[in-house]
XYZ file of C-alpha atoms in Angstrom:
679
model
C 0.000 0.000 0.000
C 1.629 3.241 -1.149
C 2.212 5.754 1.579
C 1.565 3.249 4.340
C 1.534 4.242 7.978
C 3.356 1.299 9.464
C 7.030 0.384 9.373
C 6.146 -3.042 10.775
C 5.820 -4.883 7.436
C 2.762 -4.998 5.136
C -0.738 -5.202 6.535
C -1.669 -8.492 8.215
C -5.397 -9.172 8.805
C -7.071 -10.940 11.675
C -6.592 -14.731 11.550
C -9.534 -16.915 10.596
C -9.895 -18.357 14.101
C -10.744 -14.845 15.398
C -14.368 -15.212 14.329
C -14.176 -11.904 12.442
C -16.805 -12.183 9.741
C -14.808 -10.453 6.991
C -17.942 -9.526 5.055
C -19.618 -12.931 5.469
C -23.310 -12.227 6.177
C -23.993 -15.787 7.336
C -21.200 -15.495 9.907
C -22.712 -12.249 11.215
C -26.234 -13.666 11.633
C -25.805 -14.703 15.295
C -24.539 -11.219 16.154
C -27.411 -9.619 14.276
C -29.896 -11.915 15.992
C -28.496 -10.971 19.405
C -29.368 -7.351 18.632
C -32.719 -7.874 16.877
C -34.079 -10.589 19.198
C -32.792 -9.424 22.559
C -32.836 -11.801 25.516
C -30.698 -12.249 28.649
C -28.446 -14.481 26.520
C -27.728 -11.760 23.960
C -24.854 -10.058 25.720
C -22.941 -13.278 26.499
C -23.259 -14.187 22.817
C -21.656 -10.977 21.594
C -19.148 -10.892 24.438
C -17.726 -14.228 23.327
C -17.195 -12.679 19.893
C -15.534 -9.647 21.456
C -13.110 -11.799 23.432
C -12.024 -13.626 20.277
C -11.434 -10.360 18.419
C -9.320 -8.984 21.275
C -7.263 -12.157 21.594
C -6.715 -12.384 17.838
C -5.709 -8.777 17.359
C -2.669 -9.562 19.518
C -1.515 -12.298 17.139
C 2.254 -11.857 16.610
C 3.046 -10.124 13.341
C 5.167 -12.099 10.886
C 8.048 -9.688 10.330
C 10.673 -11.081 7.987
C 12.900 -13.639 9.658
C 12.754 -11.951 13.042
C 11.719 -13.774 16.208
C 8.310 -12.555 17.382
C 7.093 -15.245 19.768
C 3.941 -14.932 21.898
C 4.588 -18.125 23.853
C 8.074 -17.137 25.012
C 7.252 -13.405 24.915
C 10.435 -12.853 22.973
C 11.155 -10.604 20.011
C 14.214 -9.410 18.139
C 12.313 -7.326 15.588
C 14.625 -4.603 14.322
C 17.393 -5.527 16.760
C 17.974 -5.934 20.490
C 20.249 -3.109 21.671
C 19.144 -2.084 25.157
C 17.473 -5.436 25.899
C 18.948 -8.188 28.053
C 16.869 -11.382 27.938
C 18.605 -14.548 26.732
C 22.006 -12.873 27.001
C 20.757 -9.812 25.140
C 19.622 -11.680 22.035
C 15.902 -10.882 22.504
C 13.642 -8.215 23.961
C 10.608 -9.017 26.084
C 7.138 -9.201 24.512
C 6.280 -9.138 20.820
C 4.830 -6.913 18.091
C 1.133 -7.616 17.302
C -0.585 -7.569 13.919
C -2.517 -4.391 14.691
C 0.779 -2.495 14.520
C 0.923 -3.397 10.802
C -2.407 -1.666 10.164
C -2.917 1.826 8.731
C -3.879 4.406 11.318
C -5.006 7.990 11.832
C -1.503 9.339 12.347
C 0.801 10.787 9.701
C 1.571 8.812 6.592
C 5.169 7.781 6.117
C 5.237 9.724 2.846
C 4.504 12.908 4.799
C 6.816 12.206 7.718
C 9.680 14.209 6.199
C 7.690 17.445 5.969
C 9.075 20.137 8.206
C 6.836 20.726 11.159
C 6.394 24.338 10.033
C 5.197 23.218 6.597
C 2.956 20.541 8.048
C 1.364 23.015 10.448
C 0.694 25.419 7.603
C -0.632 22.743 5.267
C -2.767 21.030 7.861
C -3.031 23.085 11.048
C -5.386 20.573 12.622
C -3.143 17.558 12.041
C -2.481 16.849 15.675
C -6.046 17.314 16.873
C -5.114 16.916 20.510
C -7.451 18.312 23.080
C -5.290 18.634 26.189
C -7.292 17.382 29.100
C -7.409 20.794 30.708
C -8.463 22.610 27.551
C -12.126 22.318 28.407
C -13.325 25.478 30.081
C -15.307 24.641 33.226
C -18.963 25.324 32.498
C -20.897 27.453 34.988
C -23.546 25.230 36.482
C -26.807 27.116 36.625
C -29.110 24.175 37.069
C -28.775 20.940 38.945
C -30.193 17.475 38.518
C -30.199 14.714 41.078
C -27.594 14.613 43.865
C -26.537 18.187 43.158
C -25.160 17.153 39.746
C -25.613 19.504 36.765
C -28.813 19.368 34.715
C -27.728 18.139 31.254
C -30.713 19.762 29.552
C -29.205 23.105 30.538
C -25.458 22.381 30.796
C -23.312 20.211 28.541
C -21.986 17.291 30.577
C -20.609 14.907 27.938
C -17.250 16.556 28.597
C -16.444 16.626 32.271
C -16.972 19.756 34.343
C -14.674 21.304 36.927
C -11.001 20.717 37.680
C -9.274 18.767 34.933
C -5.570 18.044 34.426
C -3.422 20.057 32.026
C -0.423 18.147 30.671
C 2.332 20.667 29.967
C 5.094 19.676 27.564
C 8.211 18.794 29.595
C 11.264 20.815 28.461
C 13.351 17.630 28.609
C 11.501 16.347 25.527
C 12.930 19.220 23.483
C 16.347 18.753 25.097
C 16.396 15.049 24.193
C 14.947 15.262 20.721
C 16.030 18.653 19.371
C 19.211 19.442 21.293
C 17.740 22.646 22.711
C 19.318 23.726 25.980
C 17.279 23.119 29.104
C 17.081 26.863 29.786
C 15.933 27.730 26.260
C 13.423 24.868 26.151
C 11.796 26.026 29.384
C 11.793 29.702 28.361
C 10.501 29.107 24.832
C 7.683 26.919 26.083
C 6.757 29.435 28.758
C 6.769 32.324 26.256
C 5.097 30.265 23.503
C 7.983 30.775 21.112
C 6.703 28.077 18.775
C 8.665 29.269 15.721
C 11.980 29.074 17.594
C 11.193 25.545 18.768
C 10.138 24.467 15.287
C 13.250 25.909 13.679
C 15.569 24.331 16.253
C 13.922 20.910 15.853
C 14.050 21.114 12.059
C 17.722 22.094 12.144
C 18.404 19.124 14.424
C 16.905 16.802 11.800
C 13.723 16.250 13.825
C 11.292 17.351 11.141
C 7.581 16.939 11.815
C 8.069 16.851 15.591
C 6.566 20.098 16.898
C 3.168 21.520 15.929
C 2.209 24.895 17.423
C 2.678 24.221 21.105
C 2.525 20.448 21.208
C 4.089 17.321 19.781
C 2.728 16.362 16.356
C 1.168 12.999 15.638
C 3.671 10.357 14.621
C 3.231 7.449 12.230
C 2.837 4.853 14.991
C 1.203 6.988 17.706
C -1.118 9.985 17.959
C -0.900 12.652 20.633
C -3.501 11.829 23.257
C -2.263 14.576 25.576
C -1.750 12.391 28.664
C 0.378 9.489 29.918
C -1.385 7.001 27.640
C 0.245 6.488 24.227
C -2.484 6.112 21.627
C -2.808 4.431 18.236
C -6.018 4.467 16.171
C -5.646 1.695 13.602
C -8.043 0.501 10.889
C -8.733 -2.478 8.665
C -7.007 -1.805 5.358
C -9.702 -1.867 2.665
C -12.011 0.548 4.431
C -9.106 2.761 5.377
C -8.410 3.115 1.669
C -12.089 3.963 1.093
C -11.877 6.640 3.764
C -8.811 8.348 2.329
C -10.348 8.322 -1.171
C -13.799 9.629 -0.353
C -14.122 11.091 3.130
C -12.218 14.336 3.282
C -13.538 17.393 5.096
C -14.292 18.852 1.665
C -16.461 15.841 0.835
C -18.346 16.256 4.085
C -19.023 19.903 3.309
C -20.286 19.010 -0.173
C -22.710 16.479 1.294
C -23.886 19.007 3.832
C -24.640 21.627 1.189
C -26.249 19.176 -1.224
C -28.897 17.957 1.220
C -32.340 19.332 0.443
C -35.663 18.987 2.133
C -37.844 16.941 2.024
C -35.175 14.235 1.677
C -36.036 12.036 4.683
C -32.555 10.617 5.009
C -29.769 12.725 6.466
C -26.458 12.795 4.613
C -23.849 10.388 5.912
C -20.118 9.963 5.497
C -20.300 6.204 5.776
C -21.877 5.232 2.443
C -18.686 3.517 1.332
C -17.949 1.716 4.586
C -18.705 -1.992 4.327
C -19.072 -4.828 6.816
C -15.319 -5.534 6.858
C -14.688 -2.250 8.653
C -12.630 -2.466 11.862
C -11.356 0.501 13.841
C -9.332 0.264 17.025
C -8.020 2.654 19.626
C -5.175 1.232 21.649
C -3.434 2.640 24.730
C 0.101 1.797 25.809
C 1.422 2.773 29.250
C 5.146 3.609 29.508
C 7.358 1.767 32.016
C 11.097 2.128 32.547
C 13.216 -0.962 31.999
C 15.182 -2.196 35.026
C 18.091 -4.407 34.048
C 19.089 -7.067 36.618
C 22.186 -6.046 38.531
C 21.579 -2.323 38.084
C 21.389 0.164 40.932
C 18.097 2.049 41.197
C 18.648 5.533 39.828
C 21.380 4.427 37.423
C 21.032 4.347 33.640
C 20.074 0.652 33.776
C 17.240 1.144 36.274
C 16.311 4.801 36.566
C 12.947 3.909 38.144
C 12.486 0.586 39.927
C 8.797 0.017 39.258
C 6.299 1.173 36.729
C 3.211 2.653 38.378
C -0.297 2.123 36.965
C -3.490 3.266 38.694
C -5.959 0.342 38.591
C -9.713 0.788 38.221
C -11.436 -0.252 41.455
C -15.246 -0.111 41.045
C -15.906 0.779 44.687
C -13.727 3.922 44.539
C -16.616 5.985 43.153
C -19.545 4.124 44.622
C -20.938 7.435 45.914
C -21.340 8.838 42.384
C -24.524 8.662 40.331
C -23.445 7.443 36.901
C -26.571 8.877 35.254
C -25.865 12.468 36.297
C -22.311 12.864 37.629
C -20.095 15.032 35.428
C -16.909 15.305 37.518
C -13.520 14.537 36.087
C -12.669 11.050 37.367
C -9.768 10.026 35.142
C -6.901 7.843 36.359
C -5.192 10.861 37.961
C -7.994 10.839 40.549
C -7.667 7.151 41.435
C -6.334 6.358 44.856
C -3.517 3.900 44.361
C -1.111 2.317 41.899
C 0.075 -1.191 41.226
C 3.786 -1.767 40.588
C 4.972 -3.150 37.241
C 8.243 -5.067 37.440
C 10.456 -5.085 34.353
C 13.483 -6.642 36.068
C 13.245 -9.835 34.045
C 13.502 -12.718 34.486
C 11.355 -12.292 37.569
C 12.941 -13.760 40.682
C 16.463 -12.858 39.679
C 18.528 -12.382 42.840
C 20.196 -9.377 41.236
C 17.017 -7.305 40.974
C 17.018 -4.300 43.309
C 14.327 -4.128 45.969
C 11.848 -1.290 46.542
C 8.881 -0.796 48.847
C 6.842 1.763 46.913
C 5.700 2.779 43.459
C 4.888 6.331 42.346
C 3.082 7.869 39.399
C 4.682 11.318 39.469
C 2.294 13.230 37.174
C 5.164 15.613 36.513
C 4.336 18.854 34.684
C 0.633 18.184 35.213
C -1.269 21.220 36.454
C -4.989 21.822 36.893
C -7.652 24.037 35.390
C -8.433 24.790 39.027
C -5.766 25.631 41.573
C -2.422 23.898 41.933
C -1.129 20.689 40.426
C -2.351 17.131 40.311
C -0.540 15.273 43.073
C 1.663 12.246 42.566
C 0.085 8.914 43.488
C 2.320 6.804 45.726
C 1.485 3.383 47.111
C 3.594 1.837 49.840
C 4.168 -1.905 49.596
C 2.155 -2.097 46.362
C 0.928 -5.206 44.640
C 3.667 -6.094 42.147
C 2.920 -7.534 38.698
C 5.646 -8.630 36.291
C 5.539 -7.014 32.855
C 4.981 -10.502 31.452
C 1.370 -10.650 32.710
C 0.569 -7.742 30.367
C 0.505 -7.727 26.616
C 3.681 -5.704 26.159
C 6.731 -4.771 24.093
C 10.251 -3.975 25.244
C 11.570 -1.493 22.683
C 15.122 -1.736 21.371
C 17.376 1.064 20.208
C 17.029 -0.089 16.601
C 13.234 0.088 16.713
C 13.347 3.551 18.269
C 15.710 4.764 15.562
C 14.382 2.961 12.477
C 10.710 2.190 13.059
C 9.506 5.348 14.832
C 9.527 8.936 13.552
C 10.849 11.918 15.547
C 7.278 12.708 16.609
C 6.705 9.127 17.772
C 9.835 9.301 19.918
C 8.820 12.663 21.355
C 5.395 11.248 22.251
C 7.111 8.371 24.052
C 9.396 10.809 25.863
C 6.617 13.087 27.070
C 4.516 10.176 28.328
C 7.436 8.688 30.265
C 8.348 12.039 31.833
C 4.746 12.807 32.802
C 4.619 9.390 34.460
C 7.979 9.302 36.253
C 9.475 12.787 36.038
C 12.765 14.015 34.631
C 14.601 11.275 36.512
C 13.259 8.868 33.876
C 15.230 10.731 31.161
C 12.365 10.062 28.790
C 11.896 6.840 26.799
C 15.154 4.959 26.255
C 16.233 1.667 24.638
C 15.107 -1.235 26.819
C 12.023 0.569 28.142
C 8.593 -1.049 27.975
C 5.205 -0.340 26.424
C 2.442 -2.015 28.438
C -1.002 -2.586 26.898
C -3.684 -1.213 29.242
C -6.738 -0.522 27.062
C -8.182 -1.035 23.597
C -11.408 -0.294 21.711
C -12.262 -2.702 18.861
C -15.160 -1.478 16.709
C -16.537 -3.345 13.696
C -19.398 -2.994 11.241
C -19.936 -6.728 10.961
C -23.617 -5.960 11.538
C -25.459 -2.845 10.333
C -26.051 -1.712 13.905
C -22.290 -1.902 14.571
C -20.354 -3.799 17.207
C -18.331 -2.201 19.998
C -16.072 -4.056 22.403
C -13.449 -2.564 24.671
C -10.807 -4.139 26.908
C -8.718 -2.888 29.828
C -6.165 -4.311 32.233
C -7.207 -5.015 35.830
C -5.469 -6.534 38.876
C -8.768 -8.362 39.388
C -8.563 -7.856 43.144
C -12.143 -6.588 43.635
C -15.174 -8.678 44.599
C -18.895 -8.366 44.012
C -19.200 -7.777 47.735
C -17.294 -4.526 47.236
C -19.595 -3.270 44.496
C -22.597 -5.441 43.718
C -24.215 -6.068 40.353
C -27.607 -4.543 41.173
C -25.852 -1.189 41.713
C -25.865 -0.363 38.004
C -25.810 3.380 38.712
C -22.826 3.215 41.068
C -20.640 0.268 40.044
C -19.087 -0.809 36.758
C -16.312 -3.110 35.624
C -16.378 -5.692 38.401
C -13.701 -8.224 37.538
C -15.615 -11.444 38.425
C -18.250 -10.436 35.855
C -16.363 -8.576 33.123
C -13.515 -11.104 32.895
C -13.343 -14.064 30.530
C -12.689 -16.366 33.485
C -13.720 -16.243 37.128
C -10.203 -15.281 38.282
C -6.745 -14.742 36.737
C -5.519 -18.280 37.485
C -8.840 -19.957 36.772
C -9.795 -21.671 33.528
C -13.490 -21.616 34.448
C -15.472 -19.193 32.276
C -17.253 -16.231 33.817
C -20.978 -16.645 33.208
C -21.290 -13.394 31.276
C -18.278 -14.108 29.040
C -20.290 -16.282 26.668
C -17.291 -18.608 26.386
C -17.188 -22.293 27.173
C -14.178 -23.927 28.833
C -13.164 -25.660 25.600
C -13.350 -22.346 23.732
C -11.027 -20.707 26.262
C -8.581 -23.572 25.795
C -8.828 -23.201 22.022
C -8.046 -19.468 22.208
C -5.139 -20.148 24.576
C -3.788 -22.641 22.059
C -4.293 -20.299 19.119
C -2.577 -17.395 20.888
C 0.010 -19.685 22.555
C -0.658 -17.748 25.742
C -3.333 -16.988 28.334
C -2.296 -13.340 28.625
C -5.296 -12.222 26.567
C -7.617 -13.117 29.458
C -5.787 -13.420 32.760
C -5.810 -9.774 33.784
C -8.000 -8.162 31.139
C -11.690 -7.268 31.329
C -14.088 -6.593 28.455
C -17.206 -4.509 28.001
C -19.525 -4.810 25.004
C -21.997 -2.485 23.299
C -24.188 -3.862 20.530
C -27.332 -1.875 21.351
C -28.578 -4.618 23.666
C -30.729 -3.200 26.470
C -29.712 -5.699 29.109
C -27.364 -5.293 32.035
C -24.270 -7.465 32.347
C -26.093 -9.926 34.642
C -28.970 -10.473 32.203
C -31.485 -8.072 33.773
C -33.331 -5.653 31.455
C -31.837 -2.165 31.455
C -34.422 0.325 32.750
C -34.559 3.986 33.676
C -35.200 2.909 37.259
C -31.680 1.429 37.314
C -30.342 4.976 37.286
C -32.852 7.092 39.208
C -34.547 6.689 42.565
C -38.157 7.848 42.560
C -39.427 9.959 39.662
C -36.679 10.669 37.111
C -36.241 14.237 35.858
C -38.223 15.149 32.770
C -35.173 15.302 30.511
C -34.399 11.662 31.347
C -37.854 10.298 30.559
C -38.579 11.026 26.894
C -37.009 11.556 23.485
C -37.715 14.653 21.326
C -40.973 13.106 20.076
C -42.196 12.677 23.627
C -41.915 8.880 23.519
C -40.597 7.008 26.554
C -36.808 6.862 26.405
C -35.301 3.357 26.626
C -32.019 2.957 28.495
C -28.726 1.315 27.657
C -26.296 -0.148 30.194
C -23.151 1.718 31.197
C -20.450 0.619 28.769
C -17.129 2.428 28.560
C -13.409 1.827 28.869
C -12.274 2.907 32.323
C -8.947 4.259 31.028
C -10.055 5.840 27.753
C -13.399 7.534 28.444
C -12.988 9.101 31.909
C -10.056 11.267 30.801
C -12.612 13.291 28.823
C -16.105 12.040 29.613
C -18.073 11.150 32.761
C -17.882 7.533 33.890
C -21.614 6.977 33.261
C -21.522 6.775 29.462
C -22.307 4.302 26.704
C -20.206 3.827 23.544
C -23.193 3.719 21.216
C -24.888 6.776 22.631
C -21.956 9.076 21.949
C -20.743 7.462 18.730
C -24.263 7.490 17.319
C -24.064 11.285 17.383
C -20.810 11.485 15.471
C -21.352 14.234 12.932
C -19.971 17.134 10.970
C -21.493 20.601 10.677
C -19.438 23.137 8.743
C -19.618 26.880 9.219
C -21.090 28.895 12.039
C -23.343 26.155 13.366
C -20.344 23.964 14.138
C -18.783 26.725 16.195
C -21.865 28.023 17.974
C -20.934 28.297 21.649
C -24.497 27.953 22.874
C -25.499 24.581 24.224
C -29.265 25.058 23.829
C -29.221 25.148 20.049
C -31.092 21.894 19.676
C -30.377 19.443 16.896
C -27.787 20.116 14.260
C -25.089 20.744 16.818
C -22.175 18.365 16.577
C -21.028 16.568 19.682
C -21.914 13.604 21.825
C -24.815 15.392 23.501
C -27.452 18.023 22.730
C -29.820 19.837 25.023
C -32.743 18.050 23.394
C -31.129 14.660 23.886
C -29.125 15.136 27.077
C -29.074 11.661 28.596
C -25.746 9.899 28.165
C -27.378 6.512 28.790
C -30.675 7.007 26.959
C -31.107 5.216 23.621
C -32.155 7.846 21.065
C -31.896 5.472 18.111
C -29.429 4.853 15.318
C -27.940 7.741 13.314
C -30.541 7.482 10.546
C -33.463 7.965 12.932
C -31.900 10.088 15.667
C -33.797 13.391 15.708
C -31.070 14.894 17.856
C -28.805 14.688 14.832
C -30.691 15.676 11.748
C -34.304 16.886 12.010
C -34.172 20.306 10.286
C -37.397 21.495 11.875
C -35.663 21.933 15.167
C -32.587 23.694 13.896
C -31.922 27.398 14.117
C -31.218 29.786 11.227
C -29.786 33.254 10.664
C -28.303 33.209 14.127
C -31.725 32.782 15.730
C -32.153 29.945 18.153
C -35.657 28.502 17.987
C -35.004 26.152 20.877
C -35.257 27.479 24.397
C -35.179 26.078 27.919
C -38.616 25.041 29.117
C -39.703 25.791 32.641
C -40.581 22.177 33.331
C -40.011 20.235 30.139
C -36.341 20.780 29.416
C -35.852 22.069 25.871
C -38.763 23.262 23.727
C -38.466 23.961 19.995
C -40.908 25.598 17.600
C -42.020 22.988 15.109
C -41.778 24.701 11.768
C -39.617 24.426 8.679
C -36.644 26.763 8.514
C -35.733 27.139 4.870
C -31.978 27.151 5.192
C -31.683 24.704 8.065
C -29.771 21.521 7.326
C -28.934 18.426 9.360
C -25.437 17.448 10.390
C -23.574 15.016 8.164
C -23.919 11.757 10.057
C -20.757 9.941 10.993
C -22.428 6.519 11.326
C -20.589 5.968 14.636
C -17.200 7.085 13.224
C -15.948 10.033 15.285
C -12.421 10.561 14.028
C -13.487 11.725 10.553
C -15.894 14.483 11.681
C -13.300 15.497 14.256
C -10.742 15.898 11.497
C -8.336 13.567 13.286
C -7.221 12.062 10.027
C -4.274 13.038 7.868
C -5.986 15.233 5.270
C -2.781 15.615 3.244
C -3.170 11.936 2.392
C -6.619 12.520 0.909
C -5.455 14.532 -2.086
């Protein structure tokens, strides 16, 4: 594929044993039936499919004659400088097939553009929203429990104090050779041109984009400790770059005319083979046996990862809470041990692990505090899907921007003492979305790492509005060292064995949990999902009905505990937000008012404020496209109702148009796609 994104060999698809339907309608029938004929058995059926997809997507990539072994967790892809296993002949972990897929970063053919030229040609290329960039919204109305009223205040993006990740000067020192003093001063004074020029002169072209690190070819700038990749199945990726530019979206928007009953959509060319993923690595310093803590071989003894513990936020109402509750607010960390092989007598000892959150300030007052746990639970890197990265891979497989993204993540996590990301350091897999269009109603599954130390006694299943992600229920098996399937997994014992054999490992399931979202209105334990699950007594008016006045059905909470809460409240549902993916060019897209009714892009509108309500698919969702409730000529025909939330005058506005529907695909309307590649 010309202009590919990946340096890790040509594209390699999911293996046949994954259960991916690859356009086969007969294969997809059971998934479709689970959605159309919903019963308590529907979610286990689709969850079994989700587990297979997740396990298969970590199939080792076949990369030339290199070792890339899932069973031994050994790789020598690219080379092994900086690694030490097997007398330095291999690195730990292996490179998975999803790293051969095209992604939403910068194409290799564009990687040599100067960052100044790239910024001018495509000023939105990075598309990072730093976590603190959201301005806290004044709360003028409250819902239950003192939480904001989402019919009056946008709550899909969290409200209040949020972290701001400031670029560490050491990144520019390491990558561009800028002095520490100049790096700090230029960042403080926003001397972007000086930084760009210095990086370009140092041969680090395409690294710096107007105040932040650009997207790389392997990773995109997520703006926090997590290192993100958004990868796609190849054939539909090629469809996207041919037909789905911002210009094409604008043309569709302008061409729509009433009384066409169908809103325009960007997904006409997307077929049932479509797969999109969003993967998150967590950086961890390597600690070579025999090294002294603080030395170049072991700058930081343990990696530190905050684990999701469902009971931590048991006092929050998922249906209405809009506080920032990302991993920076979690109360403890687990330690990740990279001194391999585990048990070596020459590994240094330590009695604590710390996530420093260096250079992380707040939209409120002060900084986000480091999270330190004394005598933490220690997990070897080998219980994670992971990669130890060699010097050769850093130098030959990653672009300057990729390396800068790795540096900033490592420094945010462990401070300047980490010296950024160096040969022999580790990338630990902590979270991944896997989205497919195997069925017309789409299929969402998302996985995250968990120590699996919680119990249902800590946070019970009936507490749907206060507990989510309990490991005995969301795991594939009952416990990490158990081969017995969890009831909700949909897997049988022989199927778990078959996946273990196919992957040559049990890492896919031991410490990972999975949530599913196929539009099935049942809770994880097989109970119907109802509005009463989320509200005690009479629910507020905005939570009861859709814009037509019909009773609003409810979806279960379904989100990835690492990915969503760094932007959104914890009480969200994949389908609800993705179903409102859309593009509105011009003034309507930039209207600052929340109460503009339909036609406003975003995961929430004042007419459809519930983040757990099921407002229908994109083709029927009135929140997205009904022109009769849009505004025109700067006049807003929707206004807050005294008792009924948002009221809109029901008449045709001649120049009102719907948004261009994204058919669940957010990154295209957001512009987080390399538009230079669409020429």
